[in-house]
Coordinates of N, CA, C and O in Angstrom, one line a residue:
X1 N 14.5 -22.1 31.7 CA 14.1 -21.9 30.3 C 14.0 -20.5 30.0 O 13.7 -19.8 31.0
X2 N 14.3 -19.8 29.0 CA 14.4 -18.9 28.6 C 13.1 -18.5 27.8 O 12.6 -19.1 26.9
X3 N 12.3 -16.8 28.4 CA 11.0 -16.6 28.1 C 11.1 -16.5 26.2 O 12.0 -16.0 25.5
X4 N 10.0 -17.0 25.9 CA 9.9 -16.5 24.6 C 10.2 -14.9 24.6 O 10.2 -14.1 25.6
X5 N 10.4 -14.3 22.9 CA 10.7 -13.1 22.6 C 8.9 -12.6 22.6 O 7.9 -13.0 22.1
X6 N 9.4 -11.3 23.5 CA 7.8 -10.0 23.4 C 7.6 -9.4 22.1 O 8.4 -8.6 21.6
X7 N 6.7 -9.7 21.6 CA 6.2 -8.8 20.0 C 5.5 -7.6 20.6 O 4.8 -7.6 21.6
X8 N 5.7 -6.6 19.9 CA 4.9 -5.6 20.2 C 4.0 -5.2 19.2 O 3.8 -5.7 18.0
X9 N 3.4 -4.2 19.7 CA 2.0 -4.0 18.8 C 2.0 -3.2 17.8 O 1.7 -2.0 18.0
X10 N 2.3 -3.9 16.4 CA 2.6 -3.2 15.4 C 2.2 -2.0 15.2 O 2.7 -0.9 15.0
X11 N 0.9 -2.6 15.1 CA -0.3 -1.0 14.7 C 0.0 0.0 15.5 O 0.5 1.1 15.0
X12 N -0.3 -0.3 17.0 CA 0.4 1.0 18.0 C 1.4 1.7 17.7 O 1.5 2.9 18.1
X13 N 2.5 0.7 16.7 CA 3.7 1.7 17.3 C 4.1 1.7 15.4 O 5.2 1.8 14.9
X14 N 2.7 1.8 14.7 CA 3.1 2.5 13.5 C 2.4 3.2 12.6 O 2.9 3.7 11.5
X15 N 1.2 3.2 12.9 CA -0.5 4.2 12.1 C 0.0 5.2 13.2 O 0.6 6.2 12.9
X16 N -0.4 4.8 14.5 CA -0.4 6.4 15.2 C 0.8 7.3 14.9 O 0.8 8.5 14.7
X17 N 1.6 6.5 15.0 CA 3.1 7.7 14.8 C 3.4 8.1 13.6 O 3.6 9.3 13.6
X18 N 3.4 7.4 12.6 CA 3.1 7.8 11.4 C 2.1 9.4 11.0 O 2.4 10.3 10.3
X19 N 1.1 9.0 11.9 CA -0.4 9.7 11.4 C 0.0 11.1 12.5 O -0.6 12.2 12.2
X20 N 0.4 11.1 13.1 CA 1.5 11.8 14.2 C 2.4 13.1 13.5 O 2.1 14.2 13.4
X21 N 3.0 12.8 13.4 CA 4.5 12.9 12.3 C 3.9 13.7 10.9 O 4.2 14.8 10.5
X22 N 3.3 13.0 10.5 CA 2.6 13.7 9.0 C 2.3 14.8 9.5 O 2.7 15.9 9.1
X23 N 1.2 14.7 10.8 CA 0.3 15.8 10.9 C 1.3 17.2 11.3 O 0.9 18.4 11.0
X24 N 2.4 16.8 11.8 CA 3.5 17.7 12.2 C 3.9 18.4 11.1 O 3.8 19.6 11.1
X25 N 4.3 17.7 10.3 CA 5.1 18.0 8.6 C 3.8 18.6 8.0 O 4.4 19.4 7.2
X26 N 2.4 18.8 7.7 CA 1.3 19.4 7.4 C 2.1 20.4 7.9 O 3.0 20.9 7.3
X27 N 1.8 20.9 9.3 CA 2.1 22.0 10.5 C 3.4 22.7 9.5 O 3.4 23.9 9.1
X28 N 4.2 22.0 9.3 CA 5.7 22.8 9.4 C 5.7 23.4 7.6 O 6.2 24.4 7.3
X29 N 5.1 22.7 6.6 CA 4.7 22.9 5.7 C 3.9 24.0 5.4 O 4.2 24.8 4.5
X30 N 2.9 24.1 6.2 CA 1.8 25.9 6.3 C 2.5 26.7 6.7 O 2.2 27.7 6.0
X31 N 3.7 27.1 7.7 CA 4.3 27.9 8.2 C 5.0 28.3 7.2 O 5.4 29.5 6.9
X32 N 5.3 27.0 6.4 CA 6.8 27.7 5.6 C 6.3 28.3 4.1 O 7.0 29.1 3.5
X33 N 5.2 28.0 3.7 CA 4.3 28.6 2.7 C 4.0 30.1 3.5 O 4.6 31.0 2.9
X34 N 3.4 30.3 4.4 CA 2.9 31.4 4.9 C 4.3 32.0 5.7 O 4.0 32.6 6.7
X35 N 5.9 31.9 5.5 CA 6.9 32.4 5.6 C 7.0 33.1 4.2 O 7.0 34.3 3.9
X36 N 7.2 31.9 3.3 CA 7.4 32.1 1.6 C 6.8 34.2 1.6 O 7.3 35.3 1.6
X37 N 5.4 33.7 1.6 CA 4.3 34.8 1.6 C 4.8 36.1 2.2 O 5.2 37.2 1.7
X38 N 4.7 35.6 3.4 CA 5.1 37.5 4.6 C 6.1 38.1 3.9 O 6.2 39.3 3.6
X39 N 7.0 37.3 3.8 CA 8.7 37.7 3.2 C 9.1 37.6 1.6 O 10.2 37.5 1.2
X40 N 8.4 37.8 1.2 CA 8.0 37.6 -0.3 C 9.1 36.9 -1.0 O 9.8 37.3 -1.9
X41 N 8.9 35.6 -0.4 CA 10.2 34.5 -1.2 C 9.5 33.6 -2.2 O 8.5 32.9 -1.8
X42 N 10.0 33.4 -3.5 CA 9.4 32.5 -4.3 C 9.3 31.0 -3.4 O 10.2 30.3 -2.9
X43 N 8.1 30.8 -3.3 CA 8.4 29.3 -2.4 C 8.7 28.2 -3.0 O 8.5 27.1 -2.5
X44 N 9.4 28.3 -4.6 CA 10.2 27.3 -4.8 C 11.6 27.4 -4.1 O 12.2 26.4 -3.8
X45 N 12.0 28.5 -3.7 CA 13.4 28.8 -2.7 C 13.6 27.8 -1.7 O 14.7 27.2 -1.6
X46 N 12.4 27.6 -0.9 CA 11.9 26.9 0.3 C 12.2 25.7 -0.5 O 13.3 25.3 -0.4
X47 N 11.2 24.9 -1.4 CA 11.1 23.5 -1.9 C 12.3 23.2 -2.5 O 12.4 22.0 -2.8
X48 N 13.2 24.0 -2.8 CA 14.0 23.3 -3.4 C 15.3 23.3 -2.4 O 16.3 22.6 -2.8
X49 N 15.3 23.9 -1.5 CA 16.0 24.3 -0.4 C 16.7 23.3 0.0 O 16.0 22.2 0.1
X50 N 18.5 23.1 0.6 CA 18.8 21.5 1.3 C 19.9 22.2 2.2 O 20.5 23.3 2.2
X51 N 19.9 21.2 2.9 CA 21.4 21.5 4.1 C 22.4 21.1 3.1 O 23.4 21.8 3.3
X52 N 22.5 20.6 2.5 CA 24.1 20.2 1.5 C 24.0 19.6 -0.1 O 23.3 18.8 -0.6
X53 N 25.0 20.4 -0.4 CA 24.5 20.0 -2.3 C 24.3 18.2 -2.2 O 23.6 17.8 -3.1
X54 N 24.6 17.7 -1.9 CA 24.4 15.9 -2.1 C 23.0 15.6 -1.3 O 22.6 14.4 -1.4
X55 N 22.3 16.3 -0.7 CA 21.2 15.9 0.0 C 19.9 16.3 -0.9 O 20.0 16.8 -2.1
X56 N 19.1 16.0 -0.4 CA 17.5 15.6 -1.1 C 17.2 17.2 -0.9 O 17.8 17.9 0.0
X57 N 16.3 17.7 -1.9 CA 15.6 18.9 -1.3 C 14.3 19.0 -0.7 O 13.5 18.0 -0.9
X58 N 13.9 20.0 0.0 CA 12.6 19.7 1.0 C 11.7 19.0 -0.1 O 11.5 17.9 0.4
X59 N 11.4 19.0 -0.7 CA 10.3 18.7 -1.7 C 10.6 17.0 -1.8 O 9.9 16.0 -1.6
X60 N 11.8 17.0 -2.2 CA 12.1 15.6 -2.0 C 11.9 14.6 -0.6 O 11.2 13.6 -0.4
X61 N 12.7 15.5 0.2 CA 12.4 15.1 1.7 C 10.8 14.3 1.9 O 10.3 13.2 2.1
X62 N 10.3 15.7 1.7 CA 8.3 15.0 1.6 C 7.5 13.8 1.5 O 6.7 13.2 2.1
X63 N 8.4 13.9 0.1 CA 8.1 12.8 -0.9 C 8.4 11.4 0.0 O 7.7 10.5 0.4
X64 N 10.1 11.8 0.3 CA 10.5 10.0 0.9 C 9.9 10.1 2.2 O 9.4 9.0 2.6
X65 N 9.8 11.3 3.1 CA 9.0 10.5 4.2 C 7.5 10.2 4.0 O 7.0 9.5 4.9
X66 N 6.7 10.7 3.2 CA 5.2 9.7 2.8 C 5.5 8.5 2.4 O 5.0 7.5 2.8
X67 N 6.6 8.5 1.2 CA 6.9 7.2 1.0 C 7.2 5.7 1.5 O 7.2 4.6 0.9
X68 N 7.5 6.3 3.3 CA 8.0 5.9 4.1 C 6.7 4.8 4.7 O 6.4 3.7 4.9
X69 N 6.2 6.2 4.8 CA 4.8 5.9 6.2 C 3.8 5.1 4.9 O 2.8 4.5 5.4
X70 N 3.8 5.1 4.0 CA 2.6 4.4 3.0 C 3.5 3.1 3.0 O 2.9 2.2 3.6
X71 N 5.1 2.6 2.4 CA 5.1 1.9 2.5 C 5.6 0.8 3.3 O 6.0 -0.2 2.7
X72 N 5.6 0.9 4.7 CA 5.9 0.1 6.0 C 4.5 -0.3 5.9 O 4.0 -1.4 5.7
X73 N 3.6 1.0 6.2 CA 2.3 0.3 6.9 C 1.6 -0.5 5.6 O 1.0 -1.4 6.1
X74 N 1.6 -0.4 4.9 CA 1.2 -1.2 3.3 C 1.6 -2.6 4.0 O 0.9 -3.4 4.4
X75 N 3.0 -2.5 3.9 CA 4.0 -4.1 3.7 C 3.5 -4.7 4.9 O 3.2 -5.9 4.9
X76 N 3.4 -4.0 6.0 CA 3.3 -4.5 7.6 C 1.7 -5.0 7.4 O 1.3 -5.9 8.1
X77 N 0.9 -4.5 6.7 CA -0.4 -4.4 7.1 C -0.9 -5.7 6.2 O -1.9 -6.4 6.4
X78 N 0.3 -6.1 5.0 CA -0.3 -7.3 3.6 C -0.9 -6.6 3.1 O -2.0 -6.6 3.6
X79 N -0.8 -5.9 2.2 CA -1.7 -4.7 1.3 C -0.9 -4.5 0.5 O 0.2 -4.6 1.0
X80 N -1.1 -4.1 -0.8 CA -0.5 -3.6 -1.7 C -0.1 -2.3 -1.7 O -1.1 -1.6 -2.0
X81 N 0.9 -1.5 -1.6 CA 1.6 -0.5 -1.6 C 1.6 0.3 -2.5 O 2.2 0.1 -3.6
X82 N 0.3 1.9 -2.1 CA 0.0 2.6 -3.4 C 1.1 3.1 -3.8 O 2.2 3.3 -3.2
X83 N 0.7 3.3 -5.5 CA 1.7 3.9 -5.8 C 1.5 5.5 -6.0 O 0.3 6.0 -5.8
X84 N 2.3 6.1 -6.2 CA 2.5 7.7 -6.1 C 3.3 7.9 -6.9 O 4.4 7.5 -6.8
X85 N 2.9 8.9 -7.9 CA 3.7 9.8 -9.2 C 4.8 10.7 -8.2 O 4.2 10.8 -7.2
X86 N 5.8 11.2 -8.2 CA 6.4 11.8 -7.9 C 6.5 13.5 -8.6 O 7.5 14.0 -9.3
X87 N 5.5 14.0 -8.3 CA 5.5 15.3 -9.4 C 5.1 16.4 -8.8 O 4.7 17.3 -9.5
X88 N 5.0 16.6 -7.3 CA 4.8 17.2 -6.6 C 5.5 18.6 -7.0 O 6.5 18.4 -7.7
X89 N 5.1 19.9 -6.7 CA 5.9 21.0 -7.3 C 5.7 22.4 -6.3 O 6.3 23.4 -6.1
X90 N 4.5 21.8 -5.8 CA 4.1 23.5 -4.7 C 3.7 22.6 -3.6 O 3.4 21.4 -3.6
X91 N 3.7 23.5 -2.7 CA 3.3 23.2 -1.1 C 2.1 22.6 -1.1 O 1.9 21.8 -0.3
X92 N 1.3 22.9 -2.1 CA -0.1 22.8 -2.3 C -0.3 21.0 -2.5 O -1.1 20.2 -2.1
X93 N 1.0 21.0 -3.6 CA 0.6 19.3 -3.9 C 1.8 19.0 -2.5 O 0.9 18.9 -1.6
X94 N 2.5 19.0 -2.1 CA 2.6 18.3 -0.8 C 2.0 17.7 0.2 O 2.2 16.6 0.7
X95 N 1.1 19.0 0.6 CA -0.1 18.9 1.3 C -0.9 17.9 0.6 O -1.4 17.1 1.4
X96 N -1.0 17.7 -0.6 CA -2.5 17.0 -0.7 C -1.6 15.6 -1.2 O -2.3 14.6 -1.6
X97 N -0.1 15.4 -1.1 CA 0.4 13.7 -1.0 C 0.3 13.2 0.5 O -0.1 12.2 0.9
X98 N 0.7 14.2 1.0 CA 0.7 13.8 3.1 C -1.0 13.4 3.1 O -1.3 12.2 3.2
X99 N -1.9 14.3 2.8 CA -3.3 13.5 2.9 C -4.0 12.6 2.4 O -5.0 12.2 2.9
X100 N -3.3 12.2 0.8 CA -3.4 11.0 0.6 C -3.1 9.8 1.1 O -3.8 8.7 1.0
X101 N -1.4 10.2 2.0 CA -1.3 9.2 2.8 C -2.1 8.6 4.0 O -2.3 7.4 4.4
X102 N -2.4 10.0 4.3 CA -3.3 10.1 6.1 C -4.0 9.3 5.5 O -3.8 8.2 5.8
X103 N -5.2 9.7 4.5 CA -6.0 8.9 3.7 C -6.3 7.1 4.0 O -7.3 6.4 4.3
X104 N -4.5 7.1 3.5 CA -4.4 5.4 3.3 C -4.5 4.8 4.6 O -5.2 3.9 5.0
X105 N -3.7 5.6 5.2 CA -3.2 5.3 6.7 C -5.1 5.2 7.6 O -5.5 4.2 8.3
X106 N -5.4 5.7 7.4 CA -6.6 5.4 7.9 C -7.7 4.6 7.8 O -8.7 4.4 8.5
X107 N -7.1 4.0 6.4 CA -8.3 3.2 5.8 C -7.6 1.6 6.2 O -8.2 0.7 5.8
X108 N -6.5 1.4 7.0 CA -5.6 0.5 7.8 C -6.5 0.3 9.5 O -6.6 1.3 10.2
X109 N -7.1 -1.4 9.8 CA -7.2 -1.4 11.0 C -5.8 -2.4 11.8 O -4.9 -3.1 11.2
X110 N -5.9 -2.1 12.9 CA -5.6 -3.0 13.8 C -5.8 -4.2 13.5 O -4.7 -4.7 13.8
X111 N -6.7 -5.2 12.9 CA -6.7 -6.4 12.8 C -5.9 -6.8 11.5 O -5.9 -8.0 11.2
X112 N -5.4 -6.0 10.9 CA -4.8 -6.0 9.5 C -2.9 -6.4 9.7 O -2.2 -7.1 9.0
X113 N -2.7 -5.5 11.1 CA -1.4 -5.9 12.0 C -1.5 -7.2 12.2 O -0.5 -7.8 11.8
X114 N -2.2 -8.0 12.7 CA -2.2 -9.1 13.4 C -1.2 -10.0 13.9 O -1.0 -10.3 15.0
X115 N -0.6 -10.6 12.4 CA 0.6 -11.3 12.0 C 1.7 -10.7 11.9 O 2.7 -11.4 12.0
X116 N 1.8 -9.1 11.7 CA 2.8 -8.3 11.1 C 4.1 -8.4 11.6 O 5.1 -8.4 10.9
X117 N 4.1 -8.4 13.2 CA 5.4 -9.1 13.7 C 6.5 -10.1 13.3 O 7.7 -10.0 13.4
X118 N 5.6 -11.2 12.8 CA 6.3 -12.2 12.4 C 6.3 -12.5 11.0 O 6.6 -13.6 10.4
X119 N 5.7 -10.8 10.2 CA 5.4 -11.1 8.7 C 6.7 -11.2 8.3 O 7.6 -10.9 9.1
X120 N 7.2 -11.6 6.8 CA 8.9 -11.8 6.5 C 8.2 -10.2 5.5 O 7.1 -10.1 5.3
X121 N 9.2 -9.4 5.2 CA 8.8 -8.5 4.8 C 10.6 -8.6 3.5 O 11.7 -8.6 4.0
X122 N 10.3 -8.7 2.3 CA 11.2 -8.4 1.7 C 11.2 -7.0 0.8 O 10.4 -6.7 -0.1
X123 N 12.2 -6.4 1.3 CA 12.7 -5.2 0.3 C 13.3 -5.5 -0.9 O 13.8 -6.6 -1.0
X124 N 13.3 -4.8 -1.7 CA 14.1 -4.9 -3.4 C 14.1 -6.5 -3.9 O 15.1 -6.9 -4.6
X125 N 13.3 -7.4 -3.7 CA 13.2 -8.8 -3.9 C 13.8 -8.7 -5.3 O 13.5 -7.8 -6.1
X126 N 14.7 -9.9 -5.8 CA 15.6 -10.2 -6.3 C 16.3 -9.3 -6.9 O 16.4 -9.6 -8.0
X127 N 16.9 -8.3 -6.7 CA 17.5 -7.3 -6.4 C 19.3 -7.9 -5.8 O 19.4 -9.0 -5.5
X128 N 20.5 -7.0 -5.9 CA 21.4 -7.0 -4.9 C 21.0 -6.7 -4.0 O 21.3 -7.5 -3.1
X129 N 20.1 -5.6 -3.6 CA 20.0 -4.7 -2.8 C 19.2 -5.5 -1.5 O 18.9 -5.0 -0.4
X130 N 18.8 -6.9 -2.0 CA 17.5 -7.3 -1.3 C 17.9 -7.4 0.4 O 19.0 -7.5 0.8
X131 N 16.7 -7.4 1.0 CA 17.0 -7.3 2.8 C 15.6 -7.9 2.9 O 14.6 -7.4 2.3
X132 N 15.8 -9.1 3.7 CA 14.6 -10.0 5.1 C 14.7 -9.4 6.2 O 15.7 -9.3 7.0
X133 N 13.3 -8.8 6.3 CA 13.0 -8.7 7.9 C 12.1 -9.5 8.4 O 11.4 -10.1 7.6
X134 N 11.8 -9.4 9.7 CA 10.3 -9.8 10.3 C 9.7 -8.4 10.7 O 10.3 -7.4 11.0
X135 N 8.5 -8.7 10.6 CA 7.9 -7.0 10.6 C 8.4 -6.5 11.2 O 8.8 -5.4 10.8
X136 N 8.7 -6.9 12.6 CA 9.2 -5.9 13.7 C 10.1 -5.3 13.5 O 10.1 -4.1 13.7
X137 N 11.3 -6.0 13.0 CA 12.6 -5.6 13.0 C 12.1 -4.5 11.8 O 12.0 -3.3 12.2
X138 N 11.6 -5.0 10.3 CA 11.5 -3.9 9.7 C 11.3 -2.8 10.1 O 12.1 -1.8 9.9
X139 N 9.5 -2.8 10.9 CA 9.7 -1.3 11.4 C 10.7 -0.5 12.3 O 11.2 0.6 12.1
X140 N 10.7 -1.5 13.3 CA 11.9 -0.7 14.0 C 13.0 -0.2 13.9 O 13.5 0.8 14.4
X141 N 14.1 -1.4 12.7 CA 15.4 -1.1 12.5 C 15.4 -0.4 11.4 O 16.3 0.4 11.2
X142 N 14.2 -0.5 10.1 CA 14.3 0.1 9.0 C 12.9 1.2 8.6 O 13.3 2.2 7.9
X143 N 11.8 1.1 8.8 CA 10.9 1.9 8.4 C 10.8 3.2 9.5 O 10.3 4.3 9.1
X144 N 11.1 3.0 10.6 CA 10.8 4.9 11.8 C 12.0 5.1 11.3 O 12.1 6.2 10.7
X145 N 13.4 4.2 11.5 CA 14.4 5.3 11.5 C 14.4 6.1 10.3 O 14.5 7.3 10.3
X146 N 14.2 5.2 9.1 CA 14.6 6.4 7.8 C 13.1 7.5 7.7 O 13.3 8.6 7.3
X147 N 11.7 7.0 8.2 CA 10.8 7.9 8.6 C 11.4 9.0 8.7 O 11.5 9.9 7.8
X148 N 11.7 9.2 10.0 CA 12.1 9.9 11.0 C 13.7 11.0 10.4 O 14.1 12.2 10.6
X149 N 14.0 10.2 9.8 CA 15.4 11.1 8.9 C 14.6 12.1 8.4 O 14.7 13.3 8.8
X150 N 13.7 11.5 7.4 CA 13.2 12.7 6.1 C 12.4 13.9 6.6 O 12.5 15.1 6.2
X151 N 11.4 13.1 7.7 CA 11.1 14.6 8.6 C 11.7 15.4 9.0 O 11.4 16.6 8.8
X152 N 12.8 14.9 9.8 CA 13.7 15.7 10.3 C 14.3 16.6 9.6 O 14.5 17.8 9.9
X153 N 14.7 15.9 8.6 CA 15.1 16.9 7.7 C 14.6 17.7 6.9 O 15.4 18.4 6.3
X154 N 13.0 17.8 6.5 CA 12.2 18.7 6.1 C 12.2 19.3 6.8 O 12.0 20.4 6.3
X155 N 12.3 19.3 8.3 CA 12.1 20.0 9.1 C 13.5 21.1 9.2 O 13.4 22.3 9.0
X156 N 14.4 20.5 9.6 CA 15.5 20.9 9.7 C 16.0 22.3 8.1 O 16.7 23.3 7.9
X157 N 15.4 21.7 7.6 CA 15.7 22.5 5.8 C 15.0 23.8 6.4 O 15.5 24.9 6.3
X158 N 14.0 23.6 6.8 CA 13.0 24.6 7.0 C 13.4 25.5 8.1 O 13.3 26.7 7.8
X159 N 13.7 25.4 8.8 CA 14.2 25.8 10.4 C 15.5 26.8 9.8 O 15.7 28.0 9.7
X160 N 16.3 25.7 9.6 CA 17.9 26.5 8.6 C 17.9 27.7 7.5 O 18.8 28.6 7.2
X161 N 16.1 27.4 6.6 CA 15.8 28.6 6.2 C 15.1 29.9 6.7 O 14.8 30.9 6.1
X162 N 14.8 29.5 8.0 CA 14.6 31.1 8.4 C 13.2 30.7 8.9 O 12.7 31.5 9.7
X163 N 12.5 29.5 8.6 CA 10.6 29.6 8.8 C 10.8 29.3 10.1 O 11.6 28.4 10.4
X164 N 10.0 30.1 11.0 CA 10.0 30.2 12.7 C 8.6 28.9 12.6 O 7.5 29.0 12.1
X165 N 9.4 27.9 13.4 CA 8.7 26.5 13.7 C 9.7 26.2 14.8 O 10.9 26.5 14.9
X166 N 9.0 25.4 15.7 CA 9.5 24.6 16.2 C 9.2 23.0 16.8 O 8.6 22.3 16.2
X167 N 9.7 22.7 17.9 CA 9.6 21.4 18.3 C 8.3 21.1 18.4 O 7.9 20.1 18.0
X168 N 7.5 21.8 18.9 CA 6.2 21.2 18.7 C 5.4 21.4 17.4 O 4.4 20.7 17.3
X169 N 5.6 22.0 16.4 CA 4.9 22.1 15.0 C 5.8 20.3 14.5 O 5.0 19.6 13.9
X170 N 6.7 20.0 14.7 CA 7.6 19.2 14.6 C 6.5 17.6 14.5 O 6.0 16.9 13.6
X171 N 6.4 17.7 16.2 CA 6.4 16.7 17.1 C 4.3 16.4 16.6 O 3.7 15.4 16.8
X172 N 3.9 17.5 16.1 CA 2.3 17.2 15.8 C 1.4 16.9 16.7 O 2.1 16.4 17.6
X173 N 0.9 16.9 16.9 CA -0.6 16.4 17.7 C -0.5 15.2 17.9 O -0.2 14.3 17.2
X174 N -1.0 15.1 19.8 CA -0.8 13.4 20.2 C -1.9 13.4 21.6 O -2.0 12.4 22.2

């Protein structure tokens, strides 16, 4: 007989890393404010800053990876998925969307995961665009990887502009 499939533990492998990850992008965000400063660069330079004209700018970056980490753990968790103005403009309001998130993300337990494995989780419902997962799959195949893009790429925006950071301002506290 063939073993049933292993669920893993939602919450484990998506508040902490999440809450991880932010704390990193806080990190890489103060540096690049207090680069802006030493080197006397408008730090809209920095925010508006991209590796290639068709890409997102850091400011945007921000935006989609909070949007990320609020709404996997929202959907995964059965909670309604705050919403957020998109009007962020200085490092200042960045900072204070990443801690709204931390925020949310914290006010999320473990027993709220429970089901999340086996939750059906629909994106863009009646939509073209629409996609079924079961939690798992969502988080794994769809909510870290694109997570993980936008950081990266805040990160990467930042690094490419000159703000001395690295893999551990990245990687955050664990």
């Amino acid at each position: 007989t063939k073993a049933p499939p292993v669920t893993l533990p939602i919450y484990a492998a998506s508040i902490p890393v999440f809450t991880q990850m932010l704390g990193g992008l806080q990190t890489v965000l103060r540096k690049a404010e207090a680069h802006a400063t030493d080197k006397k660069i408008d730090p809209n330079a920095l925010l508006q800053a991209r590796l290639f004209p068709d890409m997102f700018p850091l400011l945007r970056q921000v935006q989609v990876a909070c949007d990320f980490a609020k709404s996997v753990s929202a959907r995964l968790a059965g909670v309604e998925v705050p919403k957020m103005e998109d009007t962020e403009q200085t490092f200042a309001d960045l900072q204070a969307r990443i801690a709204a998130v931390l925020a949310f993300l914290g006010s999320l337990d473990a027993e709220q995961f429970a089901e999340a494995a086996q939750r059906e989780i629909v994106t863009q419902a009646g939509t073209p665009k629409e996609k079924r997962f079961t939690g798992q799959s969502y988080l794994f195949n769809y909510g870290l990887p694109h997570f993980f893009f936008h950081t990266t790429t805040a990160y990467a925006i930042l690094r490419h502009s000159g703000v001395e950071v690295g893999k551990k301002d990245y990687i955050g506290t664990y």
